[in-house]
Each structure stands twice: as structure tokens, then as C-alpha cells.
Short mmCIF file of C-alpha atoms in Angstrom, two decimals:
data_model
loop_
_atom_site.label_atom_id
_atom_site.label_comp_id
_atom_site.label_asym_id
_atom_site.label_seq_id
_atom_site.Cartn_x
_atom_site.Cartn_y
_atom_site.Cartn_z
CA MET A 1 71.86 85.33 145.75
CA ALA A 2 74.00 87.22 143.26
CA SER A 3 72.79 90.62 142.13
CA ILE A 4 73.96 93.68 140.24
CA VAL A 5 74.09 97.41 140.94
CA ARG A 6 75.24 100.40 138.97
CA ARG A 7 77.10 103.19 140.65
CA GLU A 8 76.39 106.78 139.80
CA ASN A 9 79.90 107.49 138.53
CA SER A 10 80.16 104.39 136.30
CA LYS A 11 78.44 103.27 133.13
CA PHE A 12 79.18 99.60 133.89
CA TRP A 13 77.14 97.25 136.05
CA THR A 14 78.79 95.84 139.17
CA ALA A 15 78.35 92.18 140.15
CA CYS A 16 77.58 91.49 143.83
CA PHE A 17 78.20 87.89 144.92
CA THR A 18 79.35 85.75 147.84
CA ASN A 19 82.80 84.25 147.65
CA ARG A 20 84.03 80.87 148.96
CA ASP A 21 84.72 82.38 152.41
CA GLY A 22 81.23 83.80 152.78
CA ARG A 23 82.29 87.38 152.15
CA GLN A 24 80.30 89.72 149.91
CA LEU A 25 82.34 90.86 146.90
CA LYS A 26 81.75 93.43 144.23
CA ARG A 27 83.40 93.27 140.79
CA SER A 28 82.82 95.39 137.73
CA THR A 29 81.32 93.37 134.87
CA LYS A 30 82.73 95.81 132.28
CA THR A 31 79.38 95.74 130.48
CA THR A 32 76.52 98.21 130.21
CA ASP A 33 74.01 95.45 129.37
CA LYS A 34 71.95 94.63 132.48
CA ARG A 35 71.09 91.08 131.36
CA GLN A 36 74.69 90.23 130.53
CA ALA A 37 75.86 91.73 133.82
CA LEU A 38 73.46 89.56 135.82
CA GLN A 39 74.65 86.43 133.99
CA ILE A 40 78.23 87.29 134.90
CA ALA A 41 77.31 87.83 138.55
CA LEU A 42 75.50 84.47 138.73
CA GLU A 43 78.40 82.61 137.12
CA LEU A 44 80.95 84.24 139.42
CA GLU A 45 78.96 83.14 142.46
CA ARG A 46 78.53 79.63 141.00
CA VAL A 47 82.29 79.31 140.57
CA GLU A 48 82.88 80.48 144.14
CA THR A 49 80.33 77.96 145.45
CA GLN A 50 82.04 75.10 143.61
CA ALA A 51 85.43 76.26 144.79
CA SER A 52 84.31 76.33 148.42
CA ALA A 53 83.24 72.70 148.10
CA GLY A 54 86.59 71.79 146.57
CA ALA A 55 84.80 70.63 143.45
CA ILE A 56 86.59 72.72 140.84
CA THR A 57 90.06 72.58 139.32
CA THR A 58 92.04 75.20 137.40
CA VAL A 59 91.04 73.58 134.12
CA GLN A 60 87.35 73.52 135.13
CA LEU A 61 87.54 77.12 136.27
CA ARG A 62 89.00 78.16 132.94
CA LYS A 63 86.20 76.23 131.21
CA VAL A 64 83.48 77.91 133.28
CA LEU A 65 84.85 81.38 132.63
CA ASN A 66 85.24 80.56 128.96
CA ASP A 67 81.61 79.43 128.77
CA VAL A 68 80.52 82.71 130.33
CA SER A 69 82.59 84.69 127.84
CA GLU A 70 81.28 82.78 124.82
CA LYS A 71 77.69 83.00 126.06
CA ILE A 72 77.82 86.73 126.64
CA THR A 73 80.36 88.16 124.21
CA GLY A 74 80.79 85.41 121.65
CA ASP A 75 84.58 85.34 122.28
CA SER A 76 86.61 82.53 123.80
CA LEU A 77 88.83 83.02 126.82
CA ILE A 78 90.78 79.80 126.34
CA ALA A 79 94.16 80.63 124.85
CA PRO A 80 95.65 78.36 122.18
CA THR A 81 98.67 76.23 123.00
CA VAL A 82 102.06 77.69 122.16
CA GLU A 83 102.46 75.20 119.32
CA ASP A 84 99.01 75.87 117.85
CA TYR A 85 99.50 79.62 118.04
CA PHE A 86 102.81 79.52 116.21
CA LYS A 87 101.36 77.22 113.53
CA ASP A 88 98.56 79.71 112.99
CA TRP A 89 100.99 82.63 112.97
CA LEU A 90 103.25 81.05 110.35
CA LYS A 91 100.22 80.25 108.22
CA SER A 92 98.91 83.81 108.50
CA ILE A 93 102.14 85.42 107.29
CA ALA A 94 102.97 82.93 104.54
CA ALA A 95 101.28 84.97 101.81
CA ARG A 96 102.94 88.23 102.85
CA ASN A 97 106.56 87.14 103.08
CA ARG A 98 109.23 85.61 100.87
CA ALA A 99 110.02 81.91 101.06
CA ALA A 100 113.41 82.61 102.66
CA THR A 101 111.76 84.65 105.43
CA ILE A 102 109.18 81.96 106.15
CA GLU A 103 111.93 79.36 106.28
CA ARG A 104 113.88 81.47 108.79
CA TYR A 105 110.77 82.08 110.92
CA GLY A 106 109.99 78.37 110.84
CA LYS A 107 113.47 77.42 112.01
CA THR A 108 113.32 79.84 114.95
CA THR A 109 109.86 78.55 115.84
CA ARG A 110 111.02 74.92 115.86
CA LEU A 111 114.00 75.77 118.06
CA PHE A 112 111.85 77.75 120.49
CA LEU A 113 109.17 75.06 120.80
CA SER A 114 111.70 72.27 121.31
CA GLY A 115 113.37 74.32 124.05
CA LEU A 116 110.14 74.50 126.06
CA ASN A 117 110.61 70.86 127.13
CA GLY A 118 107.02 69.70 126.59
CA ARG A 119 105.39 73.01 127.52
CA ALA A 120 104.63 73.71 123.87
CA GLN A 121 101.26 72.03 124.50
CA LYS A 122 100.45 74.46 127.32
CA PRO A 123 98.51 77.72 126.77
CA ILE A 124 100.55 80.52 125.26
CA THR A 125 99.50 82.75 128.15
CA GLY A 126 101.96 80.81 130.29
CA ILE A 127 105.02 82.00 128.37
CA MET A 128 107.02 84.40 130.51
CA PRO A 129 110.04 86.66 129.79
CA LYS A 130 112.18 84.04 131.55
CA ASP A 131 111.27 81.52 128.82
CA ILE A 132 112.45 83.95 126.15
CA GLU A 133 115.62 84.68 128.08
CA ASN A 134 116.33 80.95 128.48
CA PHE A 135 115.89 80.46 124.74
CA LEU A 136 118.26 83.33 123.98
CA THR A 137 120.88 81.99 126.40
CA ALA A 138 120.60 78.50 124.93
CA ARG A 139 121.11 79.85 121.41
CA LEU A 140 124.23 81.77 122.41
CA GLU A 141 125.60 78.76 124.28
CA THR A 142 125.41 76.69 121.08
CA GLY A 143 127.92 79.14 119.63
CA VAL A 144 125.73 81.10 117.22
CA ALA A 145 126.82 84.66 116.49
CA PRO A 146 125.07 87.40 118.51
CA GLN A 147 123.53 88.71 115.28
CA THR A 148 121.92 85.32 114.65
CA ALA A 149 120.48 85.25 118.17
CA ILE A 150 119.17 88.80 117.70
CA ILE A 151 117.37 87.75 114.52
CA ASP A 152 115.79 84.84 116.43
CA LEU A 153 114.68 87.27 119.12
CA LYS A 154 113.16 89.62 116.53
CA THR A 155 111.24 86.70 115.05
CA LEU A 156 109.74 85.78 118.42
CA ASN A 157 108.96 89.44 119.05
CA THR A 158 106.99 89.61 115.82
CA ALA A 159 104.97 86.54 116.77
CA PHE A 160 104.24 87.58 120.35
CA ARG A 161 103.51 91.18 119.37
CA ARG A 162 100.72 89.86 117.15
CA ALA A 163 99.39 87.74 120.03
CA GLU A 164 99.32 90.85 122.23
CA ALA A 165 97.60 92.92 119.55
CA TYR A 166 94.95 90.21 119.10
CA GLY A 167 94.29 90.10 122.84
CA ILE A 168 95.48 86.48 123.12
CA ILE A 169 98.10 87.48 125.71
CA LEU A 170 98.16 90.51 127.98
CA LYS A 171 101.79 91.45 127.37
CA ASN A 172 104.52 90.54 124.91
CA PRO A 173 107.14 88.59 126.95
CA VAL A 174 109.91 89.39 124.45
CA ALA A 175 109.69 93.10 125.24
CA ALA A 176 111.22 92.51 128.68
CA VAL A 177 114.29 90.68 127.35
CA ARG A 178 117.44 92.59 126.55
CA PRO A 179 119.09 91.46 123.30
CA PRO A 180 122.80 90.59 123.23
CA LYS A 181 125.31 93.15 122.06
CA ASP A 182 125.64 92.97 118.28
CA VAL A 183 129.33 92.52 117.56
CA ARG A 184 129.72 91.88 113.85
CA SER A 185 132.72 90.66 111.94
CA GLU A 186 133.78 93.36 109.52
CA ARG A 187 133.88 92.76 105.79
CA GLU A 188 136.94 93.88 103.81
CA VAL A 189 136.92 95.25 100.26
CA PHE A 190 138.79 94.51 97.04
CA THR A 191 140.74 97.22 95.28
CA HIS A 192 140.10 97.92 91.60
CA GLU A 193 143.38 96.19 90.73
CA GLU A 194 142.46 93.14 92.79
CA VAL A 195 139.11 92.81 91.02
CA GLN A 196 141.02 92.80 87.72
CA LYS A 197 143.19 89.95 89.02
CA ILE A 198 140.10 88.01 90.07
CA LEU A 199 138.54 88.48 86.61
CA ASN A 200 141.73 87.18 85.01
CA ALA A 201 141.58 84.10 87.25
CA THR A 202 137.94 83.24 86.56
CA PRO A 203 137.43 79.68 85.33
CA SER A 204 134.61 80.49 82.89
CA LEU A 205 132.72 83.21 81.07
CA GLU A 206 129.81 82.83 83.47
CA TRP A 207 132.04 83.46 86.47
CA GLN A 208 133.39 86.54 84.74
CA THR A 209 129.82 87.75 84.20
CA LEU A 210 128.96 87.09 87.84
CA ILE A 211 131.98 89.01 89.17
CA LEU A 212 131.44 91.95 86.82
CA LEU A 213 127.84 92.22 88.01
CA GLY A 214 128.91 92.05 91.65
CA TYR A 215 131.49 94.80 91.25
CA PHE A 216 129.78 97.14 88.79
CA ILE A 217 126.17 96.99 90.02
CA GLY A 218 126.84 96.15 93.69
CA ALA A 219 124.22 93.40 93.84
CA ARG A 220 124.23 90.45 96.23
CA LEU A 221 125.39 87.05 95.00
CA GLY A 222 121.84 85.63 94.87
CA ASP A 223 120.64 88.58 92.79
CA CYS A 224 123.62 88.46 90.43
CA VAL A 225 123.33 84.77 89.65
CA GLN A 226 119.57 85.03 89.08
CA MET A 227 119.92 88.00 86.72
CA LYS A 228 118.11 87.47 83.39
CA TRP A 229 118.21 89.16 80.03
CA GLU A 230 114.80 90.62 80.79
CA ASN A 231 116.48 92.68 83.53
CA ILE A 232 118.69 94.33 80.91
CA HIS A 233 117.28 97.47 79.28
CA PRO A 234 119.83 98.61 76.66
CA GLU A 235 117.53 101.29 75.27
CA LYS A 236 117.58 103.00 78.67
CA GLY A 237 121.11 101.94 79.52
CA VAL A 238 120.05 100.43 82.84
CA ILE A 239 119.63 97.14 84.67
CA ILE A 240 116.40 96.84 86.63
CA TYR A 241 115.86 94.09 89.19
CA HIS A 242 114.10 93.37 92.47
CA GLN A 243 116.27 92.40 95.41
CA ARG A 244 115.49 88.91 96.64
CA LYS A 245 116.27 89.88 100.23
CA THR A 246 114.10 92.99 100.49
CA GLY A 247 111.87 92.90 97.40
CA LYS A 248 113.05 96.43 96.65
CA LYS A 249 113.22 97.58 93.03
CA VAL A 250 116.69 98.78 92.05
CA ILE A 251 117.62 100.64 88.86
CA ILE A 252 121.34 100.64 88.01
CA PRO A 253 122.86 102.57 85.08
CA MET A 254 125.17 100.22 83.18
CA HIS A 255 128.90 100.80 83.44
CA PHE A 256 130.99 100.73 80.24
CA HIS A 257 132.50 97.34 81.13
CA ILE A 258 129.05 95.86 81.74
CA ILE A 259 127.78 97.17 78.39
CA GLU A 260 130.75 95.74 76.51
CA HIS A 261 130.53 92.41 78.29
CA LEU A 262 126.80 92.08 77.62
CA LYS A 263 127.35 92.86 73.94
CA TYR A 264 129.73 89.93 73.80
CA LEU A 265 127.34 87.69 75.73
CA SER A 266 124.46 88.58 73.40
CA THR A 267 126.24 86.76 70.57
CA PHE A 268 125.32 83.54 72.42
CA GLY A 269 121.65 84.48 72.83
CA THR A 270 119.50 86.97 74.74
CA ALA A 271 117.02 84.81 76.62
CA GLY A 272 116.98 83.29 80.10
CA PHE A 273 119.70 83.67 82.71
CA LEU A 274 122.90 85.58 82.07
CA CYS A 275 124.69 82.74 83.90
CA PRO A 276 122.51 79.69 83.11
CA LYS A 277 124.82 77.01 84.56
CA LEU A 278 125.71 78.91 87.74
CA ALA A 279 122.04 79.85 88.23
CA MET A 280 121.33 76.16 88.89
CA LYS A 281 123.75 76.12 91.83
CA GLY A 282 123.08 77.18 95.38
CA THR A 283 125.06 79.94 97.03
CA GLY A 284 125.96 78.03 100.21
CA GLY A 285 127.57 74.71 101.01
CA LYS A 286 130.93 73.17 100.20
CA HIS A 287 130.22 73.17 96.46
CA GLY A 288 128.17 76.38 96.42
CA LEU A 289 128.94 79.66 94.71
CA SER A 290 130.37 81.33 97.81
CA GLU A 291 133.04 78.66 98.18
CA GLY A 292 133.57 78.73 94.42
CA PHE A 293 134.33 82.45 94.58
CA LYS A 294 136.79 81.84 97.41
CA ARG A 295 138.65 79.41 95.19
CA VAL A 296 138.82 82.02 92.41
CA VAL A 297 140.23 84.56 94.87
CA LEU A 298 142.93 82.08 95.92
CA LYS A 299 143.70 81.29 92.28
CA ALA A 300 144.20 85.02 91.71
CA GLY A 301 146.88 84.98 94.41
CA LEU A 302 144.79 86.98 96.87
CA ASP A 303 143.96 86.33 100.51
CA PRO A 304 140.21 85.81 101.18
CA MET A 305 140.98 86.55 104.87
CA VAL A 306 139.21 83.66 106.60
CA VAL A 307 139.02 84.29 110.35
CA LYS A 308 137.11 82.89 113.31
CA GLY A 309 133.65 84.42 113.37
CA LYS A 310 131.71 85.70 116.37
CA GLY A 311 129.89 82.36 116.53
CA ILE A 312 130.99 78.81 115.79
CA ARG A 313 131.55 79.38 112.08
CA SER A 314 134.52 80.88 110.33
CA PHE A 315 134.09 84.23 108.60
CA THR A 316 135.49 85.19 105.22
CA LYS A 317 136.30 88.88 105.26
CA ARG A 318 136.77 89.03 101.49
CA SER A 319 133.88 87.09 99.99
CA PHE A 320 131.66 87.75 96.99
CA HIS A 321 129.70 90.13 99.21
CA SER A 322 132.87 92.22 99.46
CA LEU A 323 132.27 93.23 95.83
CA ARG A 324 129.10 94.95 97.04
CA HIS A 325 131.11 96.70 99.74
CA SER A 326 133.72 97.66 97.12
CA PHE A 327 131.05 99.08 94.82
CA ASN A 328 129.65 101.32 97.55
CA SER A 329 133.08 102.32 98.84
CA VAL A 330 134.48 103.28 95.41
CA LEU A 331 131.47 105.55 94.91
CA ALA A 332 131.90 107.07 98.38
CA ASN A 333 135.58 107.75 97.80
CA ALA A 334 134.69 109.39 94.50
CA GLY A 335 132.41 111.80 96.36
CA VAL A 336 129.07 110.30 95.32
CA ALA A 337 126.41 111.45 97.78
CA GLU A 338 125.12 108.91 100.30
CA GLU A 339 121.53 109.30 99.12
CA VAL A 340 122.57 108.37 95.59
CA ARG A 341 124.58 105.39 96.80
CA MET A 342 121.60 104.19 98.82
CA LYS A 343 119.47 104.17 95.68
CA LEU A 344 122.09 102.22 93.75
CA THR A 345 122.61 99.62 96.50
CA GLY A 346 118.97 99.46 97.56
CA HIS A 347 119.79 100.27 101.20
CA SER A 348 116.84 101.58 103.18
CA SER A 349 118.80 103.27 105.96
CA LYS A 350 121.90 105.43 106.19
CA ALA A 351 123.17 103.28 109.05
CA MET A 352 123.17 100.20 106.83
CA ASN A 353 124.82 102.07 103.97
CA GLN A 354 127.55 103.29 106.29
CA ASN A 355 128.36 99.65 107.14
CA TYR A 356 129.18 99.21 103.44
CA THR A 357 131.27 102.36 103.18
CA HIS A 358 135.03 101.88 103.55
CA LEU A 359 136.71 105.22 103.04
CA GLN A 360 140.28 105.29 101.78
CA VAL A 361 142.94 107.04 103.84
CA ALA A 362 143.36 109.68 101.11
CA THR A 363 139.65 110.54 101.33
CA LEU A 364 139.85 110.81 105.11
CA LYS A 365 142.95 113.00 104.86
CA ASN A 366 141.17 115.31 102.43
CA ALA A 367 138.31 115.57 104.90
CA MET A 368 140.71 116.50 107.69
CA GLY A 369 142.19 119.15 105.42
CA ALA A 370 138.88 120.98 105.60
CA LEU A 371 139.63 121.89 109.22
CA PRO A 372 141.25 125.36 109.40
CA LEU A 373 144.70 125.97 110.92
CA PHE A 374 145.06 128.00 114.09
CA GLY A 375 145.37 131.64 113.25
CA THR A 376 143.19 131.31 110.15
CA LYS A 377 139.49 131.93 109.73
CA ALA A 378 137.10 129.10 109.02
CA ALA A 379 135.57 129.22 105.55
#
């Protein structure tokens, strides 16, 4: 008959019961409640008795232990299936993230579940680091860039880290997987003279507006094309907007060329989008704004520098995003402090801002000139 005892050096009751082989076992119940401890001891012995008679399966065992847990603690021990957990996770974060983020998380989730080959209906506790590693390998084998695979891995890490924190799984399986080396294709910049050529080659006033915004406020294409008159504050001489990618508020003093261009635009009205027709277009795709900009660059007689990317796609070194790189680099070459540039671009880290900084040779030479000659004293 099962019983309980409490050792002098422990606050928890210990269950004493007979296992399937007839041996006496002792297991801590992890509870200080005598009644609950006795219930646990009785259930443990009942399970062992059924097991010795060959009358219990893994599923039944899980059910018995779950019943004990619910009866005593009110919590369930049965883990949700992988698919159910991810559905719940996506639902839980929907209100706290942007639509683009949820879409990206959803895509990674679908790819991960489909790669489990039917095991998506199994408990999430069965997911091992090897499953994560297999998913990562499969993604890279399809030809996606390492950075894309890393983003997928970060998404899974976020989901499984929550499961670990909630006690649904004992350990996050993603933590054991080493991400691939992030080898990014480098973006090139446009010179001031090249931007002038691009402006001269623009097919419309809206495209001219879009390019001026990209170069003189350093915003991303999606932010530029969604810019509205309400973002313009002429009394303060600034443009204020929230980045779609990060949600960060950015305040940009208006350059002379922006002020003059907006004065001209205001003669057509000061409500709605600055680029109403282009705002209705998407940024990607064959007929999207990114490809449209590439055509403008070619019309200007410039090379957009299309090369093979790190994944299966081609990579355009001089795209609209290069205007953002140009904006940051011109400021850096002019000696504007990194902290100031980070505020203007909305970058959260110095490492990210440095990726957007392309120093001219003259600037680098001036920096080298700060090193003293042999035989002279350092300043």
C-alpha cells in the first residue's frame, strides 16, 4: 500500500510505492500538502500496477498523470500539438506586432509545420534540436539567403522561448542550433551627381518627389511612398513620421531642396499622400516601385549593379534603398556624428548604422593623416 513520509531535511513529502518489479521506490512529490502527497503516491502505485499487468500504453500513462496533475494542482500535463501551439502563439502576438511581422511569422510557421511530415499533430514536447536543424538545412537547400534562414530561425526561437517560459516544454530546442554565417550582399551608394541624373530622368513629378524624399530624408521606400501632408510640419521645418518597419518615430529637418519642392507641390493641394498614384502601388513585384526605380536608373544612364545574391534571387546593389545608404554616408563624410545620424535614420544600433556608412577615400585618407610621423610627437 502506498504511503508518504517526510524527511527531516526536506519540506516536501516523499511518496513510497511499489513499482512493476515489486521494488519499493521513493519519489519526492514536490508538495508540502500531506493530502495531495498521498494522492500522488496512490496514483503512482496504480500506474505501476497497471504497467506490470501490461494494461497501460504511453497515451494512457500520459492521461493518468494528467488527471493527477489536474486533480491536485489544477494544471494540465498534456502538451498541445505543435500545430495548435503555433496557432495559439500567432494569435497571442497579433495585437502586439505589425501586419508585416505577423505575415512573416506565419510564413515561417507554415514552412516549419509542413516540414515535420505529419508530426505537426504530435505534442510539442517531442520537438528536438534535430528538427530545428533539419528545418534550417532544408531552407538553405532551397537556395534562400543565409540572412533569410536566420530570420526564420529567430522566429522559431521566439515561439519556443515562449513555450519554455510558460512551462509547456522543458527546454527551447532552437537554443542548441547554430545559425548559418550571415554573409550579406553589400549595397552601393549613389553620388550627389548621380542622384541629380536620376532626378532628371524621372518619368513624373511623383517619382521626383519619391526620390527627393529617399535622398534627403533617408527613409525607406515604403515610408517615402506613404508619406502624407500631415507628416509635413513647415512651421517647425521638419518632417515627422513613424517607420513602418520598426514603428520608431523619426524627426527630420527639411533640406532646402525638400522645402522648395514641397512649396511647388502645395500648389496642387495639401491633403492626402504626397505621391497619391504611386502610393497605390506595391513596392515589390515586376511592376512594383522597386523595379520602377531600377528602370529610372537605367534611363539615367547609370548601372543599377544587378548581381547574383547569396540565395536564389538576384541582388540589386544600387536600388532605391541605396538612397538611404547615400543619405547616411554623405552625412558621415561631412563629419556628422554617428549618434546624430542614428537619430536621423532611425537606427537603433551603431552596428546597423555602420552597415549604412560608406566612407569616401578622401575621408579615410584624412583619418590616416591623424597618425603622427616617426620622429614626431603625438598630439
